[in-house]
C-alpha positions as a Markdown table, in Angstrom:
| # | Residue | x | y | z |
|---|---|---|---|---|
| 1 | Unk | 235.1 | 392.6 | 244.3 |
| 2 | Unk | 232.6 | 392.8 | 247.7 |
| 3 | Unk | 234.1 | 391.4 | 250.7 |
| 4 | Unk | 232.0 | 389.8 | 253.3 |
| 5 | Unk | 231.9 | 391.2 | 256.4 |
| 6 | Unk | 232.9 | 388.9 | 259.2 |
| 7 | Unk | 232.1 | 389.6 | 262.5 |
| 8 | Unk | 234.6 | 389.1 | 265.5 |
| 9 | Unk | 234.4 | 385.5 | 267.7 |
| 10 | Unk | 233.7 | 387.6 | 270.9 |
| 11 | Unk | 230.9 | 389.4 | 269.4 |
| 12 | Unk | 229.0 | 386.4 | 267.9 |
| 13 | Unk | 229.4 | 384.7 | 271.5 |
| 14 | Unk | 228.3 | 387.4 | 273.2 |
| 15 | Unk | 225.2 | 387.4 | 270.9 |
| 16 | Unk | 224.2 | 383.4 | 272.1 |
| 17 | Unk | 224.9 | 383.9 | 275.8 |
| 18 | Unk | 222.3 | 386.7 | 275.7 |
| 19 | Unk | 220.4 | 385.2 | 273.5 |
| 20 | Unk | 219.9 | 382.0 | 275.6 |
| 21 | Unk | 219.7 | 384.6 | 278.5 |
| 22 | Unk | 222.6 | 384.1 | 280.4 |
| 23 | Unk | 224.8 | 385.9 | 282.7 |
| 24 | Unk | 228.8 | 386.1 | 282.0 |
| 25 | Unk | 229.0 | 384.5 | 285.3 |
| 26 | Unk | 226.3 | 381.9 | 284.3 |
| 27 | Unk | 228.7 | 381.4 | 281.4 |
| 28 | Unk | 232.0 | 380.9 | 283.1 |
| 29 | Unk | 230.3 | 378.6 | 285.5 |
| 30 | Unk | 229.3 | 376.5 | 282.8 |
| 31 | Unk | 232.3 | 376.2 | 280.7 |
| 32 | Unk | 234.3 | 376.5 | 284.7 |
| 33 | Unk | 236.4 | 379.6 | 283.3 |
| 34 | Unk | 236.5 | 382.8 | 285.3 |
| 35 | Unk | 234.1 | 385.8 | 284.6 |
| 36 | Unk | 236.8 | 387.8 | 283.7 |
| 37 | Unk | 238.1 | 385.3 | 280.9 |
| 38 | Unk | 234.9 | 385.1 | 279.4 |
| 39 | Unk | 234.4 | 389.3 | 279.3 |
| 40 | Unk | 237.8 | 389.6 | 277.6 |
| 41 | Unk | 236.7 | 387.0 | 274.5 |
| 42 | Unk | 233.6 | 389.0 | 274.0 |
| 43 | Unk | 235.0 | 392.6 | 274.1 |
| 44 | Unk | 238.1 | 390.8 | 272.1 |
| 45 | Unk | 240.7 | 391.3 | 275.0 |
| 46 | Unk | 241.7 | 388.1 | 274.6 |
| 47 | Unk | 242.1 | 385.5 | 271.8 |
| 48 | Unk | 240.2 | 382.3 | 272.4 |
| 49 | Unk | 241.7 | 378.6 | 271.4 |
| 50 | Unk | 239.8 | 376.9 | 269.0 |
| 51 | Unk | 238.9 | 374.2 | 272.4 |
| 52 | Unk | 237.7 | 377.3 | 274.0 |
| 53 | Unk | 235.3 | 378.6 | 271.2 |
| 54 | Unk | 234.0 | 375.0 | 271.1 |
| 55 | Unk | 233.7 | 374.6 | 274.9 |
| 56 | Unk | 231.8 | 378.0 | 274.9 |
| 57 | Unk | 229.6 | 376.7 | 271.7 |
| 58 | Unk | 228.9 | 373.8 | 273.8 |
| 59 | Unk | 227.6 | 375.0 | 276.6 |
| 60 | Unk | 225.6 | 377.6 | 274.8 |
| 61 | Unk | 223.7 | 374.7 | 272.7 |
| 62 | Unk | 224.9 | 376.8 | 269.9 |
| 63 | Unk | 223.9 | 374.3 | 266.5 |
| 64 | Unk | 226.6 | 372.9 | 264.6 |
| 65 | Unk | 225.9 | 375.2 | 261.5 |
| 66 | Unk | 226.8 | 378.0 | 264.0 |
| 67 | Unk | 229.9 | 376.2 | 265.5 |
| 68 | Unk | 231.4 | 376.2 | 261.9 |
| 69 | Unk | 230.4 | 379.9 | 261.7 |
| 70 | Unk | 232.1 | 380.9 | 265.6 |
| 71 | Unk | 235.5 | 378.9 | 264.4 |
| 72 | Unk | 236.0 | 380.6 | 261.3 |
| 73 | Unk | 235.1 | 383.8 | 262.6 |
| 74 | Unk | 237.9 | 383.1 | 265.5 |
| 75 | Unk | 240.4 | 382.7 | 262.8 |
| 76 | Unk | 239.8 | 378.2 | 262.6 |
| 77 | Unk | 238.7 | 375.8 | 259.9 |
| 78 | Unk | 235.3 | 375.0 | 260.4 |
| 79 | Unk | 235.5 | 371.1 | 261.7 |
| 80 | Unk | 232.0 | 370.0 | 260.9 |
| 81 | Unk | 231.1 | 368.8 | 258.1 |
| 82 | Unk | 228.3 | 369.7 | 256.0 |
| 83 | Unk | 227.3 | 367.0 | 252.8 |
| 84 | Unk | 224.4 | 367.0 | 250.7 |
| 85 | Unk | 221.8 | 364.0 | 252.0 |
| 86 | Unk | 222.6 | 362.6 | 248.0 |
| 87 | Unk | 225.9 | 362.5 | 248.6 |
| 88 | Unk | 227.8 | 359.3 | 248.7 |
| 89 | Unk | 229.4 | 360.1 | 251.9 |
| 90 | Unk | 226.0 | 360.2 | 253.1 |
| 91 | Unk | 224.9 | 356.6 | 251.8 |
| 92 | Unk | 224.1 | 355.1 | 255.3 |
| 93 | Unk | 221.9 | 358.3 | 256.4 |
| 94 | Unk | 219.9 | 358.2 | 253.2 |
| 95 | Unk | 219.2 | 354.1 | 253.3 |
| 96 | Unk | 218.6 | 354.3 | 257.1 |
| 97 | Unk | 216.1 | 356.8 | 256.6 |
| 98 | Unk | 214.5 | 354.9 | 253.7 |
| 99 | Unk | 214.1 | 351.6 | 255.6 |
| 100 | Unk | 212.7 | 353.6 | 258.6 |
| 101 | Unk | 210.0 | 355.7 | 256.0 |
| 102 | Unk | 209.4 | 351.9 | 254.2 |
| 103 | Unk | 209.0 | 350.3 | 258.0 |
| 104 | Unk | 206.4 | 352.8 | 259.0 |
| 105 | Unk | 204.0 | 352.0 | 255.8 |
| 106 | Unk | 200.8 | 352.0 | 255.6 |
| 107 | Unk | 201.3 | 355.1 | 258.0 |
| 108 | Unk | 202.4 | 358.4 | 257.0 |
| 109 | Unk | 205.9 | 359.5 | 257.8 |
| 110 | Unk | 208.3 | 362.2 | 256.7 |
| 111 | Unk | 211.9 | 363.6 | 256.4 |
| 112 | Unk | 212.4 | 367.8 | 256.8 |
| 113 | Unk | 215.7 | 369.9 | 257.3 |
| 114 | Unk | 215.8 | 372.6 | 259.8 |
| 115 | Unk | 213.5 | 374.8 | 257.2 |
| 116 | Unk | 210.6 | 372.3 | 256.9 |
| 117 | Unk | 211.6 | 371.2 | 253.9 |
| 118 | Unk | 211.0 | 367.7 | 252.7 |
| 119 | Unk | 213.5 | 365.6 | 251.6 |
| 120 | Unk | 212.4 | 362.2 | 252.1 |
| 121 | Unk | 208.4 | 360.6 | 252.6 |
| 122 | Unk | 207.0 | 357.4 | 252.3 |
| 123 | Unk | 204.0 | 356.9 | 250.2 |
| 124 | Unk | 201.5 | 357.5 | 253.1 |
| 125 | Unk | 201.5 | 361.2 | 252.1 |
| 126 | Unk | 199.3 | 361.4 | 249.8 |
| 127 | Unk | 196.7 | 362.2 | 252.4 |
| 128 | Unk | 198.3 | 364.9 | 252.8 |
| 129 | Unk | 198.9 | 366.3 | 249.6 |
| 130 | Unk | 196.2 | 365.2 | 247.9 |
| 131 | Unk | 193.6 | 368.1 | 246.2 |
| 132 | Unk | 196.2 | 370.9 | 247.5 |
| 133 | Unk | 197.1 | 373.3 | 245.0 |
| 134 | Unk | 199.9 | 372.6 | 242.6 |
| 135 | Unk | 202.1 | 375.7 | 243.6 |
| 136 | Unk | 202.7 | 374.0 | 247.1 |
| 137 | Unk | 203.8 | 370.7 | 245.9 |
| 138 | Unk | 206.5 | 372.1 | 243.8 |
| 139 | Unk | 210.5 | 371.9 | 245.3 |
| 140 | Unk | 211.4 | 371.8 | 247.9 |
| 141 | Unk | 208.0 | 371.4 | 249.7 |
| 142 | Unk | 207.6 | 372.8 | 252.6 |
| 143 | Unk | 205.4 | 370.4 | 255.3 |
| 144 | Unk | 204.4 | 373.9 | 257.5 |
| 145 | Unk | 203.6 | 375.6 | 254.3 |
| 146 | Unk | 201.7 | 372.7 | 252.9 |
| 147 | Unk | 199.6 | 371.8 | 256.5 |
| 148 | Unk | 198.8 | 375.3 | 257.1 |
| 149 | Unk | 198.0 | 377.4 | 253.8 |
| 150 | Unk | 194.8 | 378.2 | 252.7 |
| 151 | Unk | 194.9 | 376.3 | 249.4 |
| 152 | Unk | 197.4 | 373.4 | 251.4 |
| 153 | Unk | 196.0 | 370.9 | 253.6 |
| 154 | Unk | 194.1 | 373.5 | 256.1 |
| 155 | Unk | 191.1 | 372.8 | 254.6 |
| 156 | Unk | 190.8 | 369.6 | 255.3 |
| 157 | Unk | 192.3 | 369.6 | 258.6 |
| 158 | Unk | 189.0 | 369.6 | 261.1 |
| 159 | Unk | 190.8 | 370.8 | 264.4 |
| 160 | Unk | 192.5 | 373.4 | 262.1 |
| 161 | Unk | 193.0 | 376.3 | 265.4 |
| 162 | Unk | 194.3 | 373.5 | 267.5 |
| 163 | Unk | 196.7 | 372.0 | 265.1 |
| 164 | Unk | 198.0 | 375.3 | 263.7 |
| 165 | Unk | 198.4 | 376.8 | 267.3 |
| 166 | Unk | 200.6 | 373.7 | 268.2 |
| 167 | Unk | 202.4 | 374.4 | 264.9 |
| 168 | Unk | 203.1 | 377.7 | 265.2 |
| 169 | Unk | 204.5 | 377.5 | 269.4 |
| 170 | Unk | 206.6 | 374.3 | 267.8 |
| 171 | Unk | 208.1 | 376.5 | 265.1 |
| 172 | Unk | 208.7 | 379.3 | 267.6 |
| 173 | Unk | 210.4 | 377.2 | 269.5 |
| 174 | Unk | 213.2 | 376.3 | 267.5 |
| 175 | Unk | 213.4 | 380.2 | 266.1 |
| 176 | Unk | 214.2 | 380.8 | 269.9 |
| 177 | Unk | 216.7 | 377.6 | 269.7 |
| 178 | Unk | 218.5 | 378.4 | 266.4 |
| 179 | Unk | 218.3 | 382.2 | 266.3 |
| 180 | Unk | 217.9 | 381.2 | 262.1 |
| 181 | Unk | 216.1 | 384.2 | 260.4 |
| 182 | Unk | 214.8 | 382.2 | 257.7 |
| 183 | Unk | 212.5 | 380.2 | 260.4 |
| 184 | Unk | 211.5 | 383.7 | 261.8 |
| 185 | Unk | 210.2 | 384.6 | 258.3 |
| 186 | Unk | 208.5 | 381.3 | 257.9 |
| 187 | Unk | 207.0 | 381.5 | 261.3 |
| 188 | Unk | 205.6 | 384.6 | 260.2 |
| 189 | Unk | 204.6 | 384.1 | 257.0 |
| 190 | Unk | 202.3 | 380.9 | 259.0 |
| 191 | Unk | 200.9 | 383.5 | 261.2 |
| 192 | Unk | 199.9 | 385.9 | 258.7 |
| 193 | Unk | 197.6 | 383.0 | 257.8 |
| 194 | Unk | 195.8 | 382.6 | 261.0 |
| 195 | Unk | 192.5 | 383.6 | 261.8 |
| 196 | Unk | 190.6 | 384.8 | 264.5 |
| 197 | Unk | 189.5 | 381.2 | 266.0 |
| 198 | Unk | 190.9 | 380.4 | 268.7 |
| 199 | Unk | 192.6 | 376.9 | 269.8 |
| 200 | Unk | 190.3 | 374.4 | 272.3 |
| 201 | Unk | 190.8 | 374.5 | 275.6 |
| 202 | Unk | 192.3 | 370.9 | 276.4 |
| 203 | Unk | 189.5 | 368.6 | 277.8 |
| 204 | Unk | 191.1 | 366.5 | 280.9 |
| 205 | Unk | 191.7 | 363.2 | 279.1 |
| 206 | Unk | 193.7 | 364.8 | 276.8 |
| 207 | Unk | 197.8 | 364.7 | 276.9 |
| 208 | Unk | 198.2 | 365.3 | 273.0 |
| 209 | Unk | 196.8 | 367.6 | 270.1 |
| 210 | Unk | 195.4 | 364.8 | 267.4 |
| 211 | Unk | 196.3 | 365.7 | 263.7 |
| 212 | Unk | 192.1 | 365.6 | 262.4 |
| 213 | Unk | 191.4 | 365.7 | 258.6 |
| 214 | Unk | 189.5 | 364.6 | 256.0 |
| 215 | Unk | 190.6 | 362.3 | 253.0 |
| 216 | Unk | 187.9 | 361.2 | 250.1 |
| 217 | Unk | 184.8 | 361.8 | 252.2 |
| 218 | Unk | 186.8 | 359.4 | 255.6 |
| 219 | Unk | 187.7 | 361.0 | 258.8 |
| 220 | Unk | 191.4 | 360.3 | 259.9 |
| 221 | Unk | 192.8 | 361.4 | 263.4 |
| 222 | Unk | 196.5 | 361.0 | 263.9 |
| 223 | Unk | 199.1 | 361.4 | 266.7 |
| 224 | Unk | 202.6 | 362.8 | 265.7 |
| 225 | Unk | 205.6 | 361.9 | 266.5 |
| 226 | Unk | 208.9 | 363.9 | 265.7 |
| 227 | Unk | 212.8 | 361.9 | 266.2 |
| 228 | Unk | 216.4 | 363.3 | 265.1 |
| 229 | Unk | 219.7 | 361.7 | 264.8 |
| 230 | Unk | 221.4 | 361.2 | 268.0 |
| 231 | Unk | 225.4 | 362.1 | 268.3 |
| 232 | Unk | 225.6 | 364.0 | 264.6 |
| 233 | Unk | 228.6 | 365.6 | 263.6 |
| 234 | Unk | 227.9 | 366.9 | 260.5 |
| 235 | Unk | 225.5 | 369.9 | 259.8 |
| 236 | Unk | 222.8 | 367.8 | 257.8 |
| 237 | Unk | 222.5 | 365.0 | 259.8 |
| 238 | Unk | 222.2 | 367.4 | 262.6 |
| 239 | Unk | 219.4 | 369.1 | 261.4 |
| 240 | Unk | 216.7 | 366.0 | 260.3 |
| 241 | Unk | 214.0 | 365.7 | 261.5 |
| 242 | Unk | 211.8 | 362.6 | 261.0 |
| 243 | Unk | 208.0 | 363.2 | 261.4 |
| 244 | Unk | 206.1 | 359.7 | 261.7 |
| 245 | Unk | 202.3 | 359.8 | 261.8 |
| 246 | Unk | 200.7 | 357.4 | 264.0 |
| 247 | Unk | 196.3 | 356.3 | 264.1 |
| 248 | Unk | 195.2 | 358.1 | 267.0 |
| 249 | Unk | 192.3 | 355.2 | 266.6 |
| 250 | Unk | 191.4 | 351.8 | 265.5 |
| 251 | Unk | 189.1 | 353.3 | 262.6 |
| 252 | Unk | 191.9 | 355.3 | 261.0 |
| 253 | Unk | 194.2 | 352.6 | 261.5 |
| 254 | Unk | 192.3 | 350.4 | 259.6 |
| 255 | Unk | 191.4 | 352.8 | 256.7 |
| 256 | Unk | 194.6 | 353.4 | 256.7 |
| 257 | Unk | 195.5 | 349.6 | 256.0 |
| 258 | Unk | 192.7 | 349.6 | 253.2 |
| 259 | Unk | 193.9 | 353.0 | 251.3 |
| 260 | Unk | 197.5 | 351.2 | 251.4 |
């Protein structure tokens, strides 16, 4: 029988505070605890309560699937939950998220987890997955994947530097946010399709990067917009992200209508 290795509570706080590049002192500050109280936890001096590791969690920004993880490794049962989006405790998420998808038609919008995944999409995607190759549409699909592979939707995406640049500094982003090493290998499994061109410079009336493409011979430029669950307490819910595609002008809006 293997046995897991778990490591200590102090250790894996330790790990956060540096890895959101913070002092001890910046830490006791936070959570209003002395220095010293927050050395001892790390180097396992001193036990931490279950409010404590939460408190510390807290002011780290540490995500909920990582809470779970610090309170189990300090010896307490993990108090968020974590339910599958077709579960029936989950009813209310998945119906909300339908009417919002249904709501947003004839306009492309999406559901992902914290891996890109999709979970959920209205029927406005077929822009997006139309004429890609059949190996990226099978579960679970991945929307990075899918925009920015060579036999995905890059090759019909006309601004292709600019929107993969934006991609990829999203992406890293939440690697830096969620320390998750699966996103790390995603992230650089999307650079390892880059190529040498490089991203526009920003013209001066710009404020956003437009999402440019081609669908059956039309041009379609769309702004992006990207919303999550406020509040969650469970580990799903926490990590959705809904991606809702927008006309960046009146000509895709209106193709958009007509292809509905």
């Amino acid at each position: 029988m293997t046995e897991t290795f778990q490591r200590p509570v102090g250790e894996l706080l330790r790990g956060w505070r540096e890895h959101r590049r913070l002092s001890q002192l910046d830490l006791a500050n936070r959570v209003e605890v002395s220095t010293r109280h927050v050395s001892f936890v790390e180097t396992g001096r001193s036990q931490p309560s279950r409010d404590m590791v939460l408190r510390l969690a807290e002011h780290l920004d540490v995500p909920l699937r990582d809470r779970n993880q610090l309170l189990l490794a300090g010896g307490y049962a993990p108090i968020y939950s974590e339910s599958s989006l077709h579960s029936p405790a989950m009813l209310a998420i998945r119906t909300t998220l339908r009417r919002l998808l249904e709501a947003h038609q004839p306009y492309p919008a999406l559901v992902v987890d914290r891996w890109w995944n999709i979970v959920e999409a209205n029927a406005g995607i077929k822009i997006f997955t139309a004429d890609v190759d059949e190996k990226l549409l099978k579960a679970p699909i991945n929307a990075l994947r899918l925009t920015l592979h060579p036999d995905g939707l890059a090759s019909r995406i006309t601004n292709l530097a600019d929107v993969r640049a934006a991609a990829l500094a999203s992406l890293q982003r939440q690697v830096v946010s969620t320390a998750d090493p699966e996103l790390q290998d995603l992230y650089d499994e999307l650079r390892g399709y880059a190529a040498d061109d490089q991203p526009a410079n920003p013209g001066p009336a710009e404020v956003v990067v437009p999402f440019e493409l081609t669908y059956q011979g039309e041009r379609l430029s769309l702004l992006t917009m990207i919303a999550t669950f406020g509040t969650p307490l469970d580990v799903t819910v926490s990590e959705l992200m809904i991606e809702s595609f927008y006309p960046a002008d009146d000509a895709t809006a209106e193709l958009l209508r007509k292809l509905a």
